[in-house]
Short mmCIF file of C-alpha atoms and ligand atoms in Angstrom, two decimals:
data_model
loop_
_atom_site.label_atom_id
_atom_site.label_comp_id
_atom_site.label_asym_id
_atom_site.label_seq_id
_atom_site.Cartn_x
_atom_site.Cartn_y
_atom_site.Cartn_z
CA MET C 212 19.62 16.37 -4.84
CA ASP C 213 17.23 18.96 -3.48
CA LEU C 214 15.13 17.93 -0.57
CA THR C 215 14.35 20.78 0.79
CA PRO C 216 10.47 20.96 2.05
CA THR C 217 8.71 23.57 -0.50
CA THR C 218 6.48 26.31 1.35
CA ARG C 219 3.28 24.38 0.49
CA THR C 220 4.73 21.07 1.67
CA GLN C 221 5.32 22.47 5.30
CA GLU C 222 2.04 24.01 5.64
CA LEU C 223 0.46 20.96 4.04
CA SER C 224 2.42 19.51 6.73
CA ARG C 225 1.78 21.31 9.67
CA GLU C 226 -2.63 21.26 8.56
CA LEU C 227 -1.50 17.88 8.25
CA SER C 228 0.11 16.81 11.51
CA ASP C 229 -2.58 19.38 13.28
CA PHE C 230 -5.00 16.85 11.77
CA ILE C 231 -3.79 14.26 12.78
CA THR C 232 -3.70 14.67 16.78
CA SER C 233 -6.48 16.78 17.01
CA ARG C 234 -9.14 15.36 15.17
CA VAL C 235 -7.86 11.61 13.41
CA ASP C 236 -6.12 10.44 16.84
CA PRO C 237 -9.17 11.25 19.37
CA ALA C 238 -11.58 9.51 16.36
CA SER C 239 -9.91 6.67 16.43
CA ALA C 240 -11.43 5.02 19.59
CA VAL C 241 -14.87 6.06 18.40
CA TYR C 242 -14.21 4.40 15.12
CA ARG C 243 -13.44 1.08 16.85
CA ALA C 244 -16.29 1.37 19.11
CA GLN C 245 -18.72 1.57 16.09
CA VAL C 246 -16.67 -1.19 14.18
CA ASP C 247 -17.88 -3.61 17.22
CA ALA C 248 -21.72 -2.10 17.37
CA SER C 249 -22.38 -2.97 14.35
CA GLY C 250 -21.07 -6.32 15.05
CA ASP C 251 -19.42 -6.86 11.29
CA PRO C 252 -15.43 -6.22 11.05
CA HIS C 253 -15.39 -4.58 7.46
CA PHE C 254 -18.32 -1.66 8.63
CA HIS C 255 -17.42 1.97 7.26
CA PRO C 256 -18.53 3.79 10.75
CA PRO C 257 -20.05 7.04 10.54
CA VAL C 258 -17.09 8.82 11.81
CA MET C 259 -14.49 8.13 8.94
CA GLU C 260 -17.25 10.07 6.64
CA GLU C 261 -16.81 12.72 9.52
CA LEU C 262 -13.31 12.75 9.01
CA LYS C 263 -12.89 12.98 4.88
CA ALA C 264 -15.63 15.91 4.97
CA GLU C 265 -13.33 17.87 7.91
CA ALA C 266 -10.02 16.69 5.34
CA ARG C 267 -11.17 17.85 2.54
CA ALA C 268 -12.46 20.94 4.03
CA ARG C 269 -8.85 21.76 4.86
CA GLY C 270 -7.48 21.22 1.52
CA LEU C 271 -5.51 17.47 2.74
CA TRP C 272 -7.52 14.96 -0.19
CA ASN C 273 -6.14 12.89 -2.74
CA LEU C 274 -2.33 14.64 -2.13
CA PHE C 275 -1.28 11.63 -3.72
CA LEU C 276 -1.99 12.18 -7.52
CA PRO C 277 -0.08 14.59 -9.06
CA ASP C 278 -1.76 15.75 -11.85
CA PRO C 279 -3.39 19.28 -10.59
CA ASP C 280 -6.63 18.47 -12.31
CA LEU C 281 -6.49 15.30 -9.82
CA GLY C 282 -5.35 15.58 -7.08
CA ALA C 283 -3.54 18.00 -5.03
CA GLY C 284 -0.36 18.32 -7.88
CA LEU C 285 2.83 17.00 -5.24
CA THR C 286 5.71 15.70 -6.61
CA ASN C 287 6.78 12.52 -4.77
CA VAL C 288 9.53 14.46 -3.15
CA GLU C 289 6.58 16.77 -1.86
CA TYR C 290 4.01 14.34 -0.75
CA ALA C 291 6.43 11.82 0.65
CA PRO C 292 7.02 13.34 3.93
CA LEU C 293 2.80 13.84 4.09
CA CYS C 294 2.44 10.20 3.66
CA GLU C 295 5.00 9.27 6.02
CA LEU C 296 2.44 11.18 8.76
CA THR C 297 -0.21 9.77 7.62
CA GLY C 298 1.49 6.22 8.53
CA ARG C 299 1.94 7.09 12.03
CA SER C 300 -1.73 6.43 12.28
CA PRO C 301 -4.44 3.56 10.49
CA LEU C 302 -7.10 5.84 9.92
CA ALA C 303 -5.31 9.18 8.67
CA PRO C 304 -5.04 7.46 4.54
CA GLU C 305 -9.39 6.75 3.78
CA ALA C 306 -9.68 9.91 6.02
CA THR C 307 -7.41 12.06 3.15
CA ASN C 308 -8.71 9.66 0.50
CA CYS C 309 -5.05 8.34 0.53
CA SER C 310 -5.31 4.48 1.29
CA ALA C 311 -3.96 1.53 -1.23
CA PRO C 312 -5.41 -0.33 -2.99
CA ASP C 313 -7.19 2.95 -4.20
CA THR C 314 -4.81 5.17 -5.03
CA GLY C 315 -2.57 2.65 -6.86
CA ASN C 316 -6.22 2.07 -9.14
CA MET C 317 -6.89 5.94 -8.70
CA GLU C 318 -2.83 6.17 -11.24
CA LEU C 319 -4.04 2.91 -13.11
CA LEU C 320 -7.15 4.73 -14.51
CA ALA C 321 -5.73 8.45 -14.34
CA GLN C 322 -3.07 6.70 -16.81
CA PHE C 323 -4.96 4.63 -18.75
CA ALA C 324 -9.16 5.19 -18.78
CA SER C 325 -11.16 5.61 -21.35
CA PRO C 326 -13.46 8.85 -21.05
CA LEU C 327 -16.57 6.19 -19.85
CA GLN C 328 -14.63 4.70 -17.41
CA ARG C 329 -12.89 8.11 -15.87
CA GLU C 330 -16.46 9.04 -15.40
CA GLN C 331 -18.29 5.79 -13.62
CA TYR C 332 -14.83 4.59 -12.23
CA LEU C 333 -12.42 7.17 -11.63
CA ARG C 334 -14.41 10.36 -10.70
CA PRO C 335 -16.53 8.07 -7.90
CA LEU C 336 -13.20 7.25 -6.45
CA LEU C 337 -11.82 10.46 -6.60
CA ASP C 338 -14.29 12.05 -4.20
CA GLY C 339 -14.44 8.96 -1.78
CA GLU C 340 -17.39 8.05 -2.53
CA ILE C 341 -16.38 3.90 -3.69
CA ARG C 342 -13.75 2.11 -3.10
CA SER C 343 -12.19 -0.41 -5.12
CA CYS C 344 -10.40 -3.51 -5.03
CA PHE C 345 -7.19 -5.22 -7.63
CA ALA C 346 -7.20 -8.66 -8.36
CA MET C 347 -3.65 -9.78 -9.11
CA THR C 348 -2.55 -12.76 -6.90
CA GLU C 349 -3.96 -16.52 -7.35
CA PRO C 350 -4.07 -19.25 -5.07
CA TRP C 351 -2.73 -22.06 -7.42
CA VAL C 352 -0.19 -20.08 -8.75
CA ALA C 353 2.94 -18.50 -7.83
CA SER C 354 2.03 -15.01 -8.36
CA SER C 355 4.78 -13.25 -7.28
CA ASP C 356 6.02 -13.85 -11.01
CA ALA C 357 3.42 -12.06 -12.91
CA THR C 358 3.57 -13.99 -15.96
CA ASN C 359 2.08 -17.11 -14.20
CA ILE C 360 -1.15 -14.84 -13.99
CA ALA C 361 -3.21 -17.72 -15.14
CA SER C 362 -7.02 -16.73 -14.70
CA ARG C 363 -9.01 -15.97 -18.42
CA ILE C 364 -10.32 -13.14 -19.83
CA THR C 365 -11.57 -14.80 -22.84
CA PRO C 366 -12.86 -12.04 -25.98
CA ASP C 367 -16.27 -12.77 -26.94
CA GLY C 368 -18.11 -10.34 -29.35
CA ASP C 369 -18.48 -7.21 -27.77
CA SER C 370 -17.50 -9.00 -24.25
CA TYR C 371 -15.02 -10.16 -21.81
CA VAL C 372 -16.09 -13.41 -20.71
CA ILE C 373 -14.02 -14.01 -16.84
CA ASP C 374 -12.99 -17.37 -15.69
CA ALA C 375 -10.76 -15.99 -12.23
CA HIS C 376 -9.37 -17.51 -9.31
CA LYS C 377 -7.98 -14.95 -7.04
CA TRP C 378 -6.91 -14.45 -3.45
CA TRP C 379 -5.72 -11.23 -1.24
CA THR C 380 -7.60 -9.06 -3.07
CA THR C 381 -7.53 -6.18 -0.31
CA GLY C 382 -10.87 -4.03 0.17
CA ALA C 383 -13.34 -6.58 -1.61
CA ALA C 384 -15.48 -6.99 1.38
CA SER C 385 -16.35 -3.19 2.21
CA GLU C 386 -19.65 -2.82 1.01
CA ARG C 387 -18.18 0.46 -0.43
CA CYS C 388 -16.30 -1.73 -2.86
CA THR C 389 -17.66 -1.42 -5.90
CA PHE C 390 -15.25 -2.74 -8.45
CA ALA C 391 -12.63 -4.57 -9.11
CA ILE C 392 -8.83 -3.80 -11.54
CA VAL C 393 -8.67 -7.85 -12.37
CA MET C 394 -5.79 -9.14 -14.49
CA GLY C 395 -6.23 -12.71 -16.50
CA VAL C 396 -4.55 -13.89 -19.33
CA SER C 397 -6.58 -12.72 -22.88
CA ASP C 398 -3.88 -14.15 -25.45
CA PRO C 399 -2.67 -17.28 -24.59
CA ALA C 400 -0.66 -17.37 -28.04
CA ALA C 401 1.23 -14.14 -27.05
CA ASP C 402 4.64 -13.49 -25.54
CA PRO C 403 4.50 -13.88 -21.61
CA HIS C 404 4.66 -10.37 -20.98
CA ARG C 405 2.12 -9.91 -23.79
CA ARG C 406 -0.40 -12.31 -22.71
CA HIS C 407 -2.22 -10.61 -19.91
CA SER C 408 -4.93 -7.45 -20.02
CA MET C 409 -6.53 -5.77 -17.55
CA VAL C 410 -10.48 -5.20 -16.98
CA ILE C 411 -12.83 -3.75 -14.64
CA VAL C 412 -15.55 -5.68 -12.77
CA PRO C 413 -18.21 -4.41 -11.45
CA LEU C 414 -18.81 -6.38 -7.80
CA ASP C 415 -22.30 -7.03 -8.33
CA THR C 416 -21.34 -8.72 -11.85
CA PRO C 417 -23.36 -12.17 -11.92
CA GLY C 418 -21.04 -14.75 -11.46
CA VAL C 419 -18.60 -12.90 -8.64
CA THR C 420 -18.08 -14.68 -5.18
CA ASN C 421 -16.98 -13.41 -2.31
CA VAL C 422 -15.62 -16.66 -0.96
CA ARG C 423 -14.49 -15.67 1.92
CA THR C 424 -11.47 -13.17 4.11
CA LEU C 425 -8.50 -14.15 4.67
CA PRO C 426 -6.93 -12.66 8.20
CA VAL C 427 -3.63 -11.19 8.49
CA LEU C 428 -1.91 -12.91 11.91
CA GLY C 429 -5.45 -13.79 13.03
CA HIS C 430 -6.65 -9.93 12.12
CA ASP C 431 -9.19 -9.73 9.69
CA ALA C 432 -10.69 -6.03 9.13
CA GLY C 433 -11.21 -2.65 7.35
CA GLY C 434 -12.46 -4.40 4.10
CA GLY C 435 -10.62 -7.25 4.45
CA HIS C 436 -8.16 -9.44 1.97
CA CYS C 437 -10.36 -11.96 0.01
CA GLU C 438 -10.84 -15.10 -2.21
CA LEU C 439 -12.89 -14.69 -4.78
CA LEU C 440 -14.53 -16.00 -7.87
CA PHE C 441 -14.95 -15.20 -11.25
CA GLU C 442 -17.12 -17.63 -12.75
CA ARG C 443 -18.43 -16.82 -16.85
CA VAL C 444 -18.71 -13.09 -15.43
CA ARG C 445 -19.03 -11.01 -18.43
CA VAL C 446 -18.38 -7.89 -19.10
CA PRO C 447 -18.55 -4.89 -21.99
CA LYS C 448 -15.01 -4.61 -24.23
CA GLU C 449 -15.89 -1.17 -23.13
CA ASN C 450 -14.49 -2.43 -19.24
CA LEU C 451 -10.69 -3.58 -20.76
CA LEU C 452 -8.24 -1.14 -18.88
CA GLY C 453 -5.86 0.03 -20.69
CA GLY C 454 -5.20 -2.04 -24.32
CA GLU C 455 -5.43 -6.33 -24.70
CA GLY C 456 -1.94 -7.54 -23.55
CA GLU C 457 -0.87 -4.54 -21.61
CA GLY C 458 -2.05 -6.13 -18.33
CA PHE C 459 1.91 -6.63 -17.55
CA ALA C 460 3.02 -3.14 -18.46
CA LEU C 461 -0.35 -1.78 -16.73
CA ALA C 462 0.99 -3.68 -13.12
CA GLN C 463 4.36 -2.73 -13.87
CA ALA C 464 2.99 0.96 -14.16
CA ARG C 465 1.11 0.76 -11.09
CA LEU C 466 3.36 -0.12 -8.31
CA GLY C 467 6.28 2.75 -9.19
CA PRO C 468 4.71 5.82 -6.79
CA GLY C 469 2.81 2.83 -4.74
CA ARG C 470 6.04 1.81 -3.08
CA ILE C 471 6.49 5.56 -2.22
CA HIS C 472 3.79 5.73 -0.42
CA HIS C 473 3.79 1.66 1.36
CA CYS C 474 7.68 2.84 2.57
CA MET C 475 6.81 5.77 3.93
CA ARG C 476 3.61 4.90 5.48
CA ALA C 477 5.90 2.57 6.98
CA ILE C 478 8.37 4.80 8.54
CA GLY C 479 5.87 6.95 9.69
CA MET C 480 5.41 3.59 11.14
CA ALA C 481 8.30 2.96 12.53
CA GLU C 482 8.38 6.34 14.30
CA HIS C 483 5.22 6.00 16.12
CA ALA C 484 6.65 2.50 17.72
CA LEU C 485 10.31 4.07 18.39
CA ALA C 486 8.02 7.16 19.92
CA LEU C 487 5.75 4.85 22.01
CA LEU C 488 8.91 2.76 23.15
CA CYS C 489 10.64 5.60 23.78
CA MET C 490 7.93 6.73 26.21
CA ARG C 491 7.26 3.38 28.05
CA ALA C 492 11.29 3.23 28.85
CA GLN C 493 11.15 6.85 30.00
CA GLN C 494 8.43 4.81 32.25
CA ARG C 495 8.88 1.79 33.38
CA VAL C 496 10.92 1.13 36.75
CA ALA C 497 12.90 -2.53 36.54
CA PHE C 498 15.34 -3.87 38.89
CA GLY C 499 15.89 0.12 40.21
CA LYS C 500 16.09 1.18 37.09
CA HIS C 501 14.45 2.56 34.65
CA LEU C 502 14.49 0.83 31.31
CA ALA C 503 15.78 4.39 29.34
CA ASP C 504 18.76 3.61 31.92
CA GLN C 505 19.48 0.36 30.67
CA GLY C 506 21.90 -0.11 27.99
CA VAL C 507 20.64 -3.25 25.80
CA ILE C 508 17.24 -0.15 25.63
CA GLN C 509 19.29 2.63 24.75
CA THR C 510 21.13 0.34 21.94
CA TRP C 511 17.48 -0.46 20.05
CA VAL C 512 16.67 3.94 20.24
CA ALA C 513 19.83 4.83 19.02
CA GLU C 514 19.55 1.84 16.23
CA SER C 515 16.03 2.36 15.44
CA ARG C 516 16.71 6.23 15.03
CA ILE C 517 19.99 5.24 12.79
CA GLU C 518 17.94 2.86 10.57
CA ILE C 519 14.65 5.14 10.46
CA GLU C 520 17.57 7.76 9.33
CA GLN C 521 18.58 5.49 6.20
CA ALA C 522 15.51 4.45 5.61
CA ARG C 523 14.15 7.96 4.95
CA LEU C 524 16.91 9.22 2.96
CA LEU C 525 16.85 6.27 0.27
CA THR C 526 13.50 6.54 0.29
CA MET C 527 13.18 10.32 -0.33
CA LYS C 528 16.71 9.82 -3.16
CA ALA C 529 14.03 7.14 -4.76
CA ALA C 530 11.31 10.39 -4.61
CA TRP C 531 14.12 12.66 -6.40
CA LEU C 532 14.79 10.04 -8.79
CA MET C 533 11.12 9.40 -9.88
CA ASP C 534 10.56 13.45 -10.05
CA THR C 535 13.49 13.58 -12.08
CA VAL C 536 13.99 10.76 -14.41
CA GLY C 537 11.02 8.37 -13.99
CA VAL C 538 10.31 5.25 -12.44
CA ARG C 539 13.34 3.63 -14.98
CA GLY C 540 15.59 6.02 -13.49
CA ALA C 541 15.03 4.90 -10.18
CA ARG C 542 14.13 1.27 -10.37
CA PHE C 543 17.41 -0.25 -8.12
CA GLU C 544 16.21 2.56 -4.97
CA ILE C 545 12.47 1.52 -4.79
CA SER C 546 13.13 -2.25 -5.21
CA ALA C 547 15.78 -1.48 -2.15
CA ILE C 548 13.23 1.03 -0.32
CA LYS C 549 10.95 -1.90 -1.31
CA VAL C 550 12.98 -4.02 1.45
CA ILE C 551 14.42 -2.10 3.86
CA ALA C 552 11.47 0.03 4.67
CA ALA C 553 9.22 -3.22 5.77
CA ARG C 554 12.06 -4.85 7.46
CA LEU C 555 12.64 -1.69 9.49
CA ALA C 556 9.17 -0.69 10.40
CA GLY C 557 8.78 -4.65 11.54
CA THR C 558 12.18 -4.31 13.39
CA VAL C 559 11.22 -1.00 15.29
CA ILE C 560 7.90 -2.64 16.13
CA ASP C 561 9.01 -6.02 17.53
CA ARG C 562 11.61 -3.85 19.50
CA ALA C 563 8.84 -1.57 21.19
CA ILE C 564 6.64 -4.45 21.70
CA GLN C 565 9.55 -6.10 23.89
CA VAL C 566 9.82 -2.68 25.77
CA PHE C 567 5.97 -2.81 26.48
CA GLY C 568 6.27 -5.88 28.52
CA ALA C 569 3.22 -8.17 27.12
CA ALA C 570 1.69 -4.81 27.15
CA GLY C 571 2.57 -4.74 23.38
CA LEU C 572 1.10 -7.56 22.52
CA SER C 573 -2.36 -6.27 23.59
CA ASP C 574 -5.02 -3.77 22.27
CA ASP C 575 -4.17 -1.49 25.04
CA TRP C 576 -1.32 -0.39 22.97
CA PRO C 577 -1.54 -0.10 18.92
CA LEU C 578 1.61 -2.11 18.41
CA ALA C 579 0.05 -5.27 17.98
CA GLU C 580 -2.01 -3.84 14.98
CA MET C 581 1.29 -2.18 13.32
CA TYR C 582 2.87 -5.17 13.25
CA PRO C 583 1.37 -7.56 10.89
CA GLN C 584 1.06 -4.32 8.55
CA ALA C 585 4.45 -4.16 8.82
CA ARG C 586 4.82 -8.32 8.20
CA MET C 587 2.59 -7.81 5.12
CA LEU C 588 4.53 -5.55 3.72
CA ARG C 589 7.44 -8.00 3.22
CA PHE C 590 4.99 -9.27 0.76
CA ALA C 591 2.64 -6.53 -0.52
CA ASP C 592 3.57 -5.76 -4.37
CA GLY C 593 6.16 -8.42 -4.35
CA PRO C 594 8.57 -10.22 -2.01
CA ASP C 595 11.94 -9.11 -0.20
CA GLU C 596 13.89 -11.89 -2.13
CA VAL C 597 12.23 -10.33 -5.79
CA HIS C 598 13.51 -7.04 -5.57
CA LEU C 599 16.88 -9.06 -3.95
CA GLN C 600 17.06 -10.38 -6.51
CA GLN C 601 16.61 -8.10 -9.18
CA ILE C 602 19.38 -5.55 -6.96
CA ALA C 603 21.81 -8.30 -7.15
CA ARG C 604 21.68 -9.22 -11.17
CA ARG C 605 22.61 -5.27 -11.79
CA GLU C 606 25.57 -5.02 -9.47
CA LEU C 607 26.79 -8.40 -10.32
CA ARG C 608 26.20 -7.34 -14.35
CA LEU C 609 28.70 -5.08 -13.47
CA TYR C 610 31.59 -8.13 -13.10
CA GLU C 611 30.37 -10.31 -15.83
CA SER C 612 33.96 -9.58 -17.68
CA PHE C 613 35.60 -11.77 -14.36
CA ARG C 614 34.06 -14.70 -15.13
CA VAL C 615 35.38 -17.53 -16.24
C1 LIG L 260 -2.35 -8.36 3.48
C2 LIG L 260 -1.75 -8.78 2.47
C3 LIG L 260 -2.61 -7.68 1.00
C4 LIG L 260 -1.93 -8.20 -0.60
N1 LIG L 260 -3.20 -7.28 -0.71
C5 LIG L 260 -2.98 -7.51 -2.62
C6 LIG L 260 -4.42 -7.29 -3.48
O1 LIG L 260 -4.92 -6.59 -2.83
N2 LIG L 260 -4.00 -7.71 -4.89
C7 LIG L 260 -3.26 -8.87 -5.11
O2 LIG L 260 -3.35 -8.82 -6.64
N3 LIG L 260 -2.61 -9.01 -4.09
C8 LIG L 260 -2.14 -8.82 -3.02
N4 LIG L 260 -1.37 -9.79 -2.25
C9 LIG L 260 -0.32 -10.47 -2.42
C10 LIG L 260 0.53 -9.74 -2.81
O3 LIG L 260 1.25 -8.94 -3.53
C11 LIG L 260 1.73 -11.73 -2.77
O4 LIG L 260 1.85 -12.31 -1.94
C12 LIG L 260 2.75 -10.86 -3.81
O5 LIG L 260 2.64 -11.09 -4.70
C13 LIG L 260 3.62 -12.40 -3.44
O6 LIG L 260 2.66 -13.79 -4.14
P1 LIG L 260 2.56 -15.36 -3.64
O7 LIG L 260 1.94 -15.15 -1.82
O8 LIG L 260 2.41 -16.10 -4.51
O9 LIG L 260 3.75 -16.12 -3.61
P2 LIG L 260 5.08 -17.08 -4.26
O10 LIG L 260 5.05 -16.04 -6.02
O11 LIG L 260 4.46 -18.13 -4.67
O12 LIG L 260 6.27 -16.34 -3.27
C14 LIG L 260 6.60 -16.96 -2.64
C15 LIG L 260 7.95 -16.91 -1.99
O13 LIG L 260 9.38 -17.62 -2.70
C16 LIG L 260 10.09 -16.46 -2.33
N5 LIG L 260 10.55 -16.45 -4.00
C17 LIG L 260 9.77 -15.52 -5.03
N6 LIG L 260 10.14 -15.66 -6.16
C18 LIG L 260 12.22 -15.59 -5.28
C19 LIG L 260 13.04 -14.77 -6.08
N7 LIG L 260 12.89 -14.37 -7.47
N8 LIG L 260 14.04 -15.27 -5.72
C20 LIG L 260 13.85 -16.27 -4.05
N9 LIG L 260 12.81 -16.10 -3.75
C21 LIG L 260 12.15 -15.74 -4.33
C22 LIG L 260 9.78 -15.66 -1.98
O14 LIG L 260 10.55 -15.93 -0.23
C23 LIG L 260 8.50 -15.57 -2.03
O15 LIG L 260 7.89 -15.22 -0.57
C24 LIG L 260 -1.96 -9.05 -0.73
C25 LIG L 260 -0.55 -10.21 0.08
C26 LIG L 260 -0.66 -9.92 1.79
C27 LIG L 260 -0.67 -10.74 2.66
#
């Protein structure tokens, strides 16, 4: 395995670190003030557009896209450490046009969109002019099993008619979010893995209703997670993404690189939480000792460091395998990192909150905002248990001959 940073990634890494510390971090208070002043938790504050313009001018734009005609042209091994840096700041992913769910949607569109779809939807996303959402999960079926998705995408002449009830559609409450990629059943008689299709639905199409936003552990911000109704929504057949019956395959294709991104950002969050923990432990004195001199705190610091290093190495291995043998060859590692990176971030943030005392739960420090992020990662793109099941099945298959 060769994980040596290239000259280009070293340069990008220096530029990105400087951008985050000198521009993005100081802008976070302005961002919050502008959102608060608007009275809308999903308001898009002007300071974000300033950050985006600067990121683009510095060459820190669309770093996640491996196609050099569309993005930075980096491999997964090259992009992963940069993605980790952006995970340290809640604003950096959007400022560099590298934030979910747009990244997954841009990857899908880059692979499967028709020339017209590329012009209408991919190009403005690449330019950061609009945002998008991905509507797969449904309230009435266990959506961790994609074959359960029950919404209907019915062919009707030269249109599709969509009847869908979706929820947890991230980003749909932002006024800049203009379209959803919707998954539903287009041929109920087909094999379960060939039953679904994906269509692009502009959110201003008649019949689309945003019912509500769902807070995550009480937090509702930045575009929200929405419950959406699609009632007799009609879109032209040109809005089909890929082929009819390819919805399941597209859903799988969307997840590979996205998981590396989620995991590296989670590791970045864990690094940030550990740095805060250590600073606080060096400052606070209780019972005549700095917290940093208490054995239990030292154990938390050491375990956090070990766990971060483990998770990073495994994620880099997954990135390297994706670059060298492809997503199929990296399936075990992709499942494994999805489980450990989210757990790691939750554990380290939780330790940091504990070291901060009650202040850790307040909005004075970023830990209380980071914690729900880490917790939700144990569901987003599939719950831990589904990944654990896949890993266990693979392992147990090796010993099938022992079965009596
Ligand atoms: C903050 C947030 C943002 C999200 N954003 C999006 C989005 O933008 N678009 C979108 O479509 N979805 C989104 N989701 C939804 C997410 O992808 C789903 O919640 C996830 O796939 C699980 O589906 P479910 O909630 O229906 O849980 P279910 O499928 O009902 O599963 C519930 C539980 O059952 C157990 N379980 C399931 N399968 C197994 C198994 N094989 N073995 C053992 N136990 C099992 C697990 O404990 C699991 O947590 C988001 C979720 C959150 C929390």
